[in-house]
Amino acid sequence: ALRDPAVFEAAARAFPPGAAWLELGAAPLSGVLAAGGLDNRWSALVDERGPVATGLVPVGDALTHTNPTLGQGISLALWAACRVARTAHQDPGSVRFAAAYHAWAVRTLKPWFDFQVVADAAIGERFATRAGRGDSARAVAALFECALEDPEVMRARARVRHLVEPPERAYADPRVRARVERWLAARPGYAPHAVGPDREEWERLVYDPDPATSPSTSARS
Ligand SMILES: Cc1cc2nc3c(=O)[nH]c(=O)nc-3n(C[C@H](O)[C@H](O)[C@H](O)COP(=O)(O)OP(=O)(O)OC[C@H]3O[C@@H](n4cnc5c(N)ncnc54)[C@H](O)[C@@H]3O)c2cc1C
């Protein structure tokens, strides 16, 4: 149903960023195209008994593909490419090389893959159930909103977004925690925004659009 331009636009309008773009008079350049490859995949050439192949050194998406919502893919690809360039003189066809490369990748890249998996699960759950009002969800949401006002917290956020420091370290910094706690204490009634439609509204938009309120498709053909 989302490939119908009218349905797609109505759905896009239900999310504040999409609505803001459409308010500016954005005009589509094509029909509705689906984006593929939004999964998370870790492709190890090593199992519990060691390397299953030698002489084949995967980098980029061949090693780990991550849903691009956090925009990590190119950084992870370049990180692995640098490692291969630095070590390629060390008998790259050997079992030892394959094992060492795998151990490096698990240590260095896998935490970022895991971060994406956890982030996706949280988003999916929030969208499906509207959960997210508990204390920890409130603290996580506060961190992002506080960062928009507090440069110290934004720096921690930037370190995570740019793969400099893992979230469990950057956000555990006592100074960052204290600032977020102060931000929350000043807003006792704070509840994370429920951004976008709830499940019922989504199903109505997608499966039972009201032709009277749906945007016309005539301008797009
Ligand atoms: C919609 C979307 C948005 C993204 N946004 C971001 C972002 O904002 N930031 C970010 O860091 N990452 C982003 N990524 C991820 C990023 O694009 C990938 O992680 C990155 O391109 C991986 O590089 P790669 O060289 O491993 O693979 P690719 O860039 O996919 O390159 C593989 C190449 O091999 C070619 N090929 C395939 N099979 C053959 C064959 N048999 N013979 C010859 N050539 C072949 C393909 O045509 C392709 O050109 C996004 C990905 C998607 C899908």
PDB file of C-alpha atoms and ligand atoms in Angstrom:
ATOM      1  CA  ALA A   1       0.000   0.000   0.000  1.00  0.00           C
ATOM      2  CA  LEU A   2       2.912   2.359   0.714  1.00  0.00           C
ATOM      3  CA  ARG A   3       3.894   2.308  -2.962  1.00  0.00           C
ATOM      4  CA  ASP A   4       0.789   4.325  -3.710  1.00  0.00           C
ATOM      5  CA  PRO A   5       2.066   7.948  -3.689  1.00  0.00           C
ATOM      6  CA  ALA A   6      -1.043   9.223  -1.883  1.00  0.00           C
ATOM      7  CA  VAL A   7      -0.728   6.628   0.865  1.00  0.00           C
ATOM      8  CA  PHE A   8       3.016   7.222   1.120  1.00  0.00           C
ATOM      9  CA  GLU A   9       2.548  10.966   1.497  1.00  0.00           C
ATOM     10  CA  ALA A  10      -0.169  10.584   4.098  1.00  0.00           C
ATOM     11  CA  ALA A  11       2.113   8.239   6.068  1.00  0.00           C
ATOM     12  CA  ALA A  12       5.108  10.590   5.681  1.00  0.00           C
ATOM     13  CA  ARG A  13       2.975  13.488   6.879  1.00  0.00           C
ATOM     14  CA  ALA A  14       2.199  11.591  10.088  1.00  0.00           C
ATOM     15  CA  PHE A  15       5.853  11.956  11.184  1.00  0.00           C
ATOM     16  CA  PRO A  16       6.949  15.501  12.128  1.00  0.00           C
ATOM     17  CA  PRO A  17      10.170  15.522  10.006  1.00  0.00           C
ATOM     18  CA  GLY A  18       8.277  14.193   6.964  1.00  0.00           C
ATOM     19  CA  ALA A  19       5.481  16.701   7.520  1.00  0.00           C
ATOM     20  CA  ALA A  20       8.014  19.551   7.739  1.00  0.00           C
ATOM     21  CA  TRP A  21       9.548  18.601   4.369  1.00  0.00           C
ATOM     22  CA  LEU A  22       6.162  18.297   2.731  1.00  0.00           C
ATOM     23  CA  GLU A  23       5.097  21.665   4.141  1.00  0.00           C
ATOM     24  CA  LEU A  24       7.974  23.203   2.186  1.00  0.00           C
ATOM     25  CA  GLY A  25       6.311  22.030  -1.005  1.00  0.00           C
ATOM     26  CA  ALA A  26       8.655  19.102  -1.676  1.00  0.00           C
ATOM     27  CA  ALA A  27       7.768  17.432  -4.973  1.00  0.00           C
ATOM     28  CA  PRO A  28       8.643  13.770  -5.692  1.00  0.00           C
ATOM     29  CA  LEU A  29      11.056  13.058  -8.542  1.00  0.00           C
ATOM     30  CA  SER A  30       9.758   9.534  -9.133  1.00  0.00           C
ATOM     31  CA  GLY A  31       7.237   7.003  -7.962  1.00  0.00           C
ATOM     32  CA  VAL A  32       7.704   5.465  -4.536  1.00  0.00           C
ATOM     33  CA  LEU A  33      10.908   3.403  -4.500  1.00  0.00           C
ATOM     34  CA  ALA A  34      11.637   0.921  -1.711  1.00  0.00           C
ATOM     35  CA  ALA A  35      15.038   0.975   0.019  1.00  0.00           C
ATOM     36  CA  GLY A  36      16.432  -2.496   0.526  1.00  0.00           C
ATOM     37  CA  GLY A  37      19.251  -3.990   2.536  1.00  0.00           C
ATOM     38  CA  LEU A  38      18.238  -2.459   5.839  1.00  0.00           C
ATOM     39  CA  ASP A  39      19.192  -5.495   7.887  1.00  0.00           C
ATOM     40  CA  ASN A  40      22.043  -6.170  10.316  1.00  0.00           C
ATOM     41  CA  ARG A  41      24.400  -8.962   9.280  1.00  0.00           C
ATOM     42  CA  TRP A  42      27.646 -10.167  10.805  1.00  0.00           C
ATOM     43  CA  SER A  43      29.450 -12.557   8.415  1.00  0.00           C
ATOM     44  CA  ALA A  44      32.281 -14.290  10.237  1.00  0.00           C
ATOM     45  CA  LEU A  45      34.597 -16.650   8.357  1.00  0.00           C
ATOM     46  CA  VAL A  46      35.497 -18.224  11.685  1.00  0.00           C
ATOM     47  CA  ASP A  47      33.522 -20.688  13.775  1.00  0.00           C
ATOM     48  CA  GLU A  48      34.192 -22.228  17.171  1.00  0.00           C
ATOM     49  CA  ARG A  49      36.935 -24.406  15.668  1.00  0.00           C
ATOM     50  CA  GLY A  50      38.743 -21.520  13.992  1.00  0.00           C
ATOM     51  CA  PRO A  51      38.878 -20.055  10.457  1.00  0.00           C
ATOM     52  CA  VAL A  52      36.696 -21.827   7.893  1.00  0.00           C
ATOM     53  CA  ALA A  53      38.499 -20.101   4.986  1.00  0.00           C
ATOM     54  CA  THR A  54      41.897 -18.545   4.515  1.00  0.00           C
ATOM     55  CA  GLY A  55      43.151 -16.161   1.847  1.00  0.00           C
ATOM     56  CA  LEU A  56      39.785 -14.379   1.797  1.00  0.00           C
ATOM     57  CA  VAL A  57      39.672 -11.197   3.878  1.00  0.00           C
ATOM     58  CA  PRO A  58      36.233  -9.552   3.997  1.00  0.00           C
ATOM     59  CA  VAL A  59      35.959  -5.789   4.545  1.00  0.00           C
ATOM     60  CA  GLY A  60      32.962  -3.451   4.450  1.00  0.00           C
ATOM     61  CA  ASP A  61      29.530  -4.952   4.055  1.00  0.00           C
ATOM     62  CA  ALA A  62      31.093  -8.332   3.264  1.00  0.00           C
ATOM     63  CA  LEU A  63      32.180  -8.464   6.902  1.00  0.00           C
ATOM     64  CA  THR A  64      29.366  -6.576   8.571  1.00  0.00           C
ATOM     65  CA  HIS A  65      26.355  -4.856   7.128  1.00  0.00           C
ATOM     66  CA  THR A  66      24.433  -2.537   9.430  1.00  0.00           C
ATOM     67  CA  ASN A  67      21.080  -0.870   9.011  1.00  0.00           C
ATOM     68  CA  PRO A  68      22.064   2.639   7.847  1.00  0.00           C
ATOM     69  CA  THR A  69      19.925   4.468  10.418  1.00  0.00           C
ATOM     70  CA  LEU A  70      23.086   5.182  12.435  1.00  0.00           C
ATOM     71  CA  GLY A  71      25.237   5.748   9.313  1.00  0.00           C
ATOM     72  CA  GLN A  72      28.070   3.493  10.469  1.00  0.00           C
ATOM     73  CA  GLY A  73      28.703   1.386   7.345  1.00  0.00           C
ATOM     74  CA  ILE A  74      31.389   3.429   5.623  1.00  0.00           C
ATOM     75  CA  SER A  75      33.311   4.037   8.853  1.00  0.00           C
ATOM     76  CA  LEU A  76      33.287   0.314   9.628  1.00  0.00           C
ATOM     77  CA  ALA A  77      34.422  -0.443   6.071  1.00  0.00           C
ATOM     78  CA  LEU A  78      37.308   2.053   6.232  1.00  0.00           C
ATOM     79  CA  TRP A  79      38.305   0.850   9.701  1.00  0.00           C
ATOM     80  CA  ALA A  80      38.652  -2.719   8.393  1.00  0.00           C
ATOM     81  CA  ALA A  81      40.422  -1.527   5.222  1.00  0.00           C
ATOM     82  CA  CYS A  82      43.006   0.343   7.339  1.00  0.00           C
ATOM     83  CA  ARG A  83      43.573  -2.741   9.466  1.00  0.00           C
ATOM     84  CA  VAL A  84      44.093  -4.902   6.350  1.00  0.00           C
ATOM     85  CA  ALA A  85      46.456  -2.318   4.807  1.00  0.00           C
ATOM     86  CA  ARG A  86      48.512  -2.201   8.022  1.00  0.00           C
ATOM     87  CA  THR A  87      48.798  -5.972   8.376  1.00  0.00           C
ATOM     88  CA  ALA A  88      48.705  -7.276   4.789  1.00  0.00           C
ATOM     89  CA  HIS A  89      52.431  -8.057   4.858  1.00  0.00           C
ATOM     90  CA  GLN A  90      51.932 -10.594   7.688  1.00  0.00           C
ATOM     91  CA  ASP A  91      51.318 -13.779   5.645  1.00  0.00           C
ATOM     92  CA  PRO A  92      47.700 -12.865   4.773  1.00  0.00           C
ATOM     93  CA  GLY A  93      46.890 -16.347   3.433  1.00  0.00           C
ATOM     94  CA  SER A  94      47.635 -18.065   6.729  1.00  0.00           C
ATOM     95  CA  VAL A  95      45.260 -19.468   9.341  1.00  0.00           C
ATOM     96  CA  ARG A  96      46.992 -17.256  11.854  1.00  0.00           C
ATOM     97  CA  PHE A  97      46.205 -14.095   9.856  1.00  0.00           C
ATOM     98  CA  ALA A  98      42.545 -15.091   9.458  1.00  0.00           C
ATOM     99  CA  ALA A  99      42.215 -15.805  13.192  1.00  0.00           C
ATOM    100  CA  ALA A 100      43.927 -12.555  14.202  1.00  0.00           C
ATOM    101  CA  TYR A 101      41.791 -10.520  11.779  1.00  0.00           C
ATOM    102  CA  HIS A 102      38.620 -12.123  13.099  1.00  0.00           C
ATOM    103  CA  ALA A 103      39.667 -11.469  16.722  1.00  0.00           C
ATOM    104  CA  TRP A 104      40.370  -7.823  15.835  1.00  0.00           C
ATOM    105  CA  ALA A 105      37.006  -7.458  14.073  1.00  0.00           C
ATOM    106  CA  VAL A 106      35.091  -8.947  17.010  1.00  0.00           C
ATOM    107  CA  ARG A 107      36.917  -6.668  19.411  1.00  0.00           C
ATOM    108  CA  THR A 108      36.783  -3.492  17.327  1.00  0.00           C
ATOM    109  CA  LEU A 109      33.796  -3.609  14.970  1.00  0.00           C
ATOM    110  CA  LYS A 110      31.347  -6.022  16.587  1.00  0.00           C
ATOM    111  CA  PRO A 111      30.396  -3.648  19.456  1.00  0.00           C
ATOM    112  CA  TRP A 112      29.155  -1.148  16.834  1.00  0.00           C
ATOM    113  CA  PHE A 113      27.217  -3.868  15.037  1.00  0.00           C
ATOM    114  CA  ASP A 114      25.676  -4.848  18.402  1.00  0.00           C
ATOM    115  CA  PHE A 115      24.853  -1.193  19.096  1.00  0.00           C
ATOM    116  CA  GLN A 116      22.853  -1.025  15.847  1.00  0.00           C
ATOM    117  CA  VAL A 117      21.009  -4.260  16.679  1.00  0.00           C
ATOM    118  CA  VAL A 118      20.030  -2.958  20.126  1.00  0.00           C
ATOM    119  CA  ALA A 119      19.010   0.449  18.721  1.00  0.00           C
ATOM    120  CA  ASP A 120      16.838  -1.201  16.058  1.00  0.00           C
ATOM    121  CA  ALA A 121      15.162  -3.465  18.591  1.00  0.00           C
ATOM    122  CA  ALA A 122      14.356  -0.502  20.844  1.00  0.00           C
ATOM    123  CA  ILE A 123      12.923   1.531  17.958  1.00  0.00           C
ATOM    124  CA  GLY A 124      10.868  -1.412  16.721  1.00  0.00           C
ATOM    125  CA  GLU A 125       9.482  -2.065  20.171  1.00  0.00           C
ATOM    126  CA  ARG A 126       8.700   1.578  20.790  1.00  0.00           C
ATOM    127  CA  PHE A 127       6.877   1.849  17.483  1.00  0.00           C
ATOM    128  CA  ALA A 128       4.935  -1.378  17.982  1.00  0.00           C
ATOM    129  CA  THR A 129       3.951  -0.939  21.599  1.00  0.00           C
ATOM    130  CA  ARG A 130       4.424   2.732  22.449  1.00  0.00           C
ATOM    131  CA  ALA A 131       6.474   1.518  25.398  1.00  0.00           C
ATOM    132  CA  GLY A 132       9.169   3.921  26.492  1.00  0.00           C
ATOM    133  CA  ARG A 133       7.638   5.660  29.448  1.00  0.00           C
ATOM    134  CA  GLY A 134       9.675   3.726  32.051  1.00  0.00           C
ATOM    135  CA  ASP A 135      12.572   5.292  33.951  1.00  0.00           C
ATOM    136  CA  SER A 136      15.350   3.955  31.736  1.00  0.00           C
ATOM    137  CA  ALA A 137      13.547   4.863  28.482  1.00  0.00           C
ATOM    138  CA  ARG A 138      12.934   8.305  29.977  1.00  0.00           C
ATOM    139  CA  ALA A 139      16.622   8.683  30.835  1.00  0.00           C
ATOM    140  CA  VAL A 140      17.707   7.592  27.329  1.00  0.00           C
ATOM    141  CA  ALA A 141      15.282  10.017  25.663  1.00  0.00           C
ATOM    142  CA  ALA A 142      16.368  12.789  28.036  1.00  0.00           C
ATOM    143  CA  LEU A 143      19.984  12.258  27.027  1.00  0.00           C
ATOM    144  CA  PHE A 144      19.180  13.079  23.410  1.00  0.00           C
ATOM    145  CA  GLU A 145      17.030  16.092  24.204  1.00  0.00           C
ATOM    146  CA  CYS A 146      19.478  17.407  26.799  1.00  0.00           C
ATOM    147  CA  ALA A 147      22.278  17.146  24.194  1.00  0.00           C
ATOM    148  CA  LEU A 148      20.482  19.736  22.063  1.00  0.00           C
ATOM    149  CA  GLU A 149      20.970  22.256  24.878  1.00  0.00           C
ATOM    150  CA  ASP A 150      24.141  21.083  26.597  1.00  0.00           C
ATOM    151  CA  PRO A 151      27.410  21.033  24.616  1.00  0.00           C
ATOM    152  CA  GLU A 152      29.088  18.571  27.013  1.00  0.00           C
ATOM    153  CA  VAL A 153      26.338  16.026  26.508  1.00  0.00           C
ATOM    154  CA  MET A 154      26.317  16.715  22.764  1.00  0.00           C
ATOM    155  CA  ARG A 155      30.063  16.011  22.685  1.00  0.00           C
ATOM    156  CA  ALA A 156      29.455  12.599  24.274  1.00  0.00           C
ATOM    157  CA  ARG A 157      26.728  11.955  21.750  1.00  0.00           C
ATOM    158  CA  ALA A 158      29.002  12.992  18.881  1.00  0.00           C
ATOM    159  CA  ARG A 159      31.748  10.664  20.152  1.00  0.00           C
ATOM    160  CA  VAL A 160      29.284   7.789  19.926  1.00  0.00           C
ATOM    161  CA  ARG A 161      27.824   8.815  16.558  1.00  0.00           C
ATOM    162  CA  HIS A 162      31.338   9.109  15.107  1.00  0.00           C
ATOM    163  CA  LEU A 163      32.441   5.749  16.536  1.00  0.00           C
ATOM    164  CA  VAL A 164      35.087   7.303  18.764  1.00  0.00           C
ATOM    165  CA  GLU A 165      33.739   5.930  22.038  1.00  0.00           C
ATOM    166  CA  PRO A 166      31.136   3.203  22.697  1.00  0.00           C
ATOM    167  CA  PRO A 167      27.846   4.376  24.232  1.00  0.00           C
ATOM    168  CA  GLU A 168      28.298   2.418  27.447  1.00  0.00           C
ATOM    169  CA  ARG A 169      31.492   4.396  28.105  1.00  0.00           C
ATOM    170  CA  ALA A 170      30.603   7.832  26.701  1.00  0.00           C
ATOM    171  CA  TYR A 171      27.201   7.996  28.402  1.00  0.00           C
ATOM    172  CA  ALA A 172      28.500   6.505  31.668  1.00  0.00           C
ATOM    173  CA  ASP A 173      30.900   9.418  32.169  1.00  0.00           C
ATOM    174  CA  PRO A 174      29.890  10.827  35.595  1.00  0.00           C
ATOM    175  CA  ARG A 175      29.942  14.412  34.258  1.00  0.00           C
ATOM    176  CA  VAL A 176      27.575  13.498  31.427  1.00  0.00           C
ATOM    177  CA  ARG A 177      25.284  11.575  33.772  1.00  0.00           C
ATOM    178  CA  ALA A 178      25.204  14.462  36.244  1.00  0.00           C
ATOM    179  CA  ARG A 179      24.251  16.925  33.514  1.00  0.00           C
ATOM    180  CA  VAL A 180      21.445  14.706  32.218  1.00  0.00           C
ATOM    181  CA  GLU A 181      20.195  14.132  35.771  1.00  0.00           C
ATOM    182  CA  ARG A 182      20.175  17.887  36.375  1.00  0.00           C
ATOM    183  CA  TRP A 183      18.259  18.391  33.116  1.00  0.00           C
ATOM    184  CA  LEU A 184      15.697  15.791  34.183  1.00  0.00           C
ATOM    185  CA  ALA A 185      15.425  17.156  37.737  1.00  0.00           C
ATOM    186  CA  ALA A 186      14.512  20.556  36.274  1.00  0.00           C
ATOM    187  CA  ARG A 187      11.689  18.863  34.304  1.00  0.00           C
ATOM    188  CA  PRO A 188       9.875  16.577  36.766  1.00  0.00           C
ATOM    189  CA  GLY A 189       6.957  16.006  34.398  1.00  0.00           C
ATOM    190  CA  TYR A 190       9.159  15.158  31.412  1.00  0.00           C
ATOM    191  CA  ALA A 191       7.881  12.310  29.238  1.00  0.00           C
ATOM    192  CA  PRO A 192       9.521  11.338  25.934  1.00  0.00           C
ATOM    193  CA  HIS A 193       7.562  12.537  22.923  1.00  0.00           C
ATOM    194  CA  ALA A 194       5.462   9.970  21.178  1.00  0.00           C
ATOM    195  CA  VAL A 195       6.619  10.975  17.713  1.00  0.00           C
ATOM    196  CA  GLY A 196       4.546   9.725  14.804  1.00  0.00           C
ATOM    197  CA  PRO A 197       1.324   7.751  14.595  1.00  0.00           C
ATOM    198  CA  ASP A 198       0.325   4.955  16.959  1.00  0.00           C
ATOM    199  CA  ARG A 199      -0.398   1.505  15.566  1.00  0.00           C
ATOM    200  CA  GLU A 200      -4.097   2.155  15.048  1.00  0.00           C
ATOM    201  CA  GLU A 201      -3.476   5.454  13.269  1.00  0.00           C
ATOM    202  CA  TRP A 202      -0.749   3.840  11.130  1.00  0.00           C
ATOM    203  CA  GLU A 203      -3.049   1.040  10.018  1.00  0.00           C
ATOM    204  CA  ARG A 204      -5.755   3.506   9.182  1.00  0.00           C
ATOM    205  CA  LEU A 205      -3.321   5.614   7.138  1.00  0.00           C
ATOM    206  CA  VAL A 206      -1.883   2.677   5.254  1.00  0.00           C
ATOM    207  CA  TYR A 207      -4.791   0.285   4.849  1.00  0.00           C
ATOM    208  CA  ASP A 208      -7.830   2.516   5.027  1.00  0.00           C
ATOM    209  CA  PRO A 209      -6.803   5.944   3.772  1.00  0.00           C
ATOM    210  CA  ASP A 210      -9.503   8.548   3.667  1.00  0.00           C
ATOM    211  CA  PRO A 211      -9.606   9.827   0.089  1.00  0.00           C
ATOM    212  CA  ALA A 212     -10.953  13.161   1.340  1.00  0.00           C
ATOM    213  CA  THR A 213      -7.806  13.852   3.387  1.00  0.00           C
ATOM    214  CA  SER A 214      -5.212  11.960   1.313  1.00  0.00           C
ATOM    215  CA  PRO A 215      -3.061  14.166  -0.911  1.00  0.00           C
ATOM    216  CA  SER A 216      -3.919  14.006  -4.577  1.00  0.00           C
ATOM    217  CA  THR A 217      -1.735  11.888  -6.859  1.00  0.00           C
ATOM    218  CA  SER A 218      -2.424  13.973  -9.942  1.00  0.00           C
ATOM    219  CA  ALA A 219       0.602  16.275  -9.565  1.00  0.00           C
ATOM    220  CA  ARG A 220       2.994  13.355  -9.540  1.00  0.00           C
ATOM    221  CA  SER A 221       2.335  11.482 -12.712  1.00  0.00           C
TER     222      SER A 221
HETATM  223  C1  LIG B   1      20.039   3.198   1.872  1.00  0.00           C
HETATM  224  C2  LIG B   1      21.432   3.171   2.481  1.00  0.00           C
HETATM  225  C3  LIG B   1      21.920   4.306   3.136  1.00  0.00           C
HETATM  226  C4  LIG B   1      23.192   4.288   3.718  1.00  0.00           C
HETATM  227  N1  LIG B   1      23.651   5.413   4.377  1.00  0.00           N
HETATM  228  C5  LIG B   1      24.866   5.390   4.958  1.00  0.00           C
HETATM  229  C6  LIG B   1      25.371   6.552   5.626  1.00  0.00           C
HETATM  230  O1  LIG B   1      24.718   7.591   5.719  1.00  0.00           O
HETATM  231  N2  LIG B   1      26.605   6.490   6.191  1.00  0.00           N
HETATM  232  C7  LIG B   1      27.369   5.358   6.125  1.00  0.00           C
HETATM  233  O2  LIG B   1      28.491   5.350   6.644  1.00  0.00           O
HETATM  234  N3  LIG B   1      26.922   4.240   5.485  1.00  0.00           N
HETATM  235  C8  LIG B   1      25.707   4.230   4.901  1.00  0.00           C
HETATM  236  N4  LIG B   1      25.247   3.109   4.248  1.00  0.00           N
HETATM  237  C9  LIG B   1      26.081   1.902   4.251  1.00  0.00           C
HETATM  238  C10 LIG B   1      27.196   2.016   3.211  1.00  0.00           C
HETATM  239  O3  LIG B   1      26.652   2.381   1.961  1.00  0.00           O
HETATM  240  C11 LIG B   1      27.881   0.634   3.101  1.00  0.00           C
HETATM  241  O4  LIG B   1      28.236   0.189   4.391  1.00  0.00           O
HETATM  242  C12 LIG B   1      29.135   0.749   2.252  1.00  0.00           C
HETATM  243  O5  LIG B   1      28.789   1.215   0.953  1.00  0.00           O
HETATM  244  C13 LIG B   1      29.802  -0.617   2.150  1.00  0.00           C
HETATM  245  O6  LIG B   1      30.868  -0.552   1.231  1.00  0.00           O
HETATM  246  P1  LIG B   1      31.322  -1.857   0.466  1.00  0.00           P
HETATM  247  O7  LIG B   1      32.470  -1.431  -0.388  1.00  0.00           O
HETATM  248  O8  LIG B   1      31.529  -2.959   1.432  1.00  0.00           O
HETATM  249  O9  LIG B   1      30.095  -2.320  -0.424  1.00  0.00           O
HETATM  250  P2  LIG B   1      29.379  -1.536  -1.621  1.00  0.00           P
HETATM  251  O10 LIG B   1      29.488  -0.068  -1.474  1.00  0.00           O
HETATM  252  O11 LIG B   1      28.014  -2.166  -1.725  1.00  0.00           O
HETATM  253  O12 LIG B   1      30.258  -1.943  -2.869  1.00  0.00           O
HETATM  254  C14 LIG B   1      30.206  -3.228  -3.445  1.00  0.00           C
HETATM  255  C15 LIG B   1      30.366  -3.051  -4.937  1.00  0.00           C
HETATM  256  O13 LIG B   1      30.568  -4.336  -5.532  1.00  0.00           O
HETATM  257  C16 LIG B   1      29.827  -4.376  -6.713  1.00  0.00           C
HETATM  258  N5  LIG B   1      29.595  -5.812  -7.025  1.00  0.00           N
HETATM  259  C17 LIG B   1      28.714  -6.655  -6.451  1.00  0.00           C
HETATM  260  N6  LIG B   1      28.826  -7.875  -7.005  1.00  0.00           N
HETATM  261  C18 LIG B   1      29.786  -7.792  -7.939  1.00  0.00           C
HETATM  262  C19 LIG B   1      30.356  -8.737  -8.842  1.00  0.00           C
HETATM  263  N7  LIG B   1      29.946  -9.991  -8.883  1.00  0.00           N
HETATM  264  N8  LIG B   1      31.328  -8.299  -9.664  1.00  0.00           N
HETATM  265  C20 LIG B   1      31.782  -7.015  -9.638  1.00  0.00           C
HETATM  266  N9  LIG B   1      31.281  -6.075  -8.786  1.00  0.00           N
HETATM  267  C21 LIG B   1      30.283  -6.472  -7.959  1.00  0.00           C
HETATM  268  C22 LIG B   1      28.553  -3.617  -6.414  1.00  0.00           C
HETATM  269  O14 LIG B   1      27.931  -3.161  -7.602  1.00  0.00           O
HETATM  270  C23 LIG B   1      29.118  -2.464  -5.588  1.00  0.00           C
HETATM  271  O15 LIG B   1      29.512  -1.372  -6.387  1.00  0.00           O
HETATM  272  C24 LIG B   1      23.996   3.109   3.638  1.00  0.00           C
HETATM  273  C25 LIG B   1      23.497   1.963   2.975  1.00  0.00           C
HETATM  274  C26 LIG B   1      22.227   1.985   2.405  1.00  0.00           C
HETATM  275  C27 LIG B   1      21.733   0.750   1.685  1.00  0.00           C
END
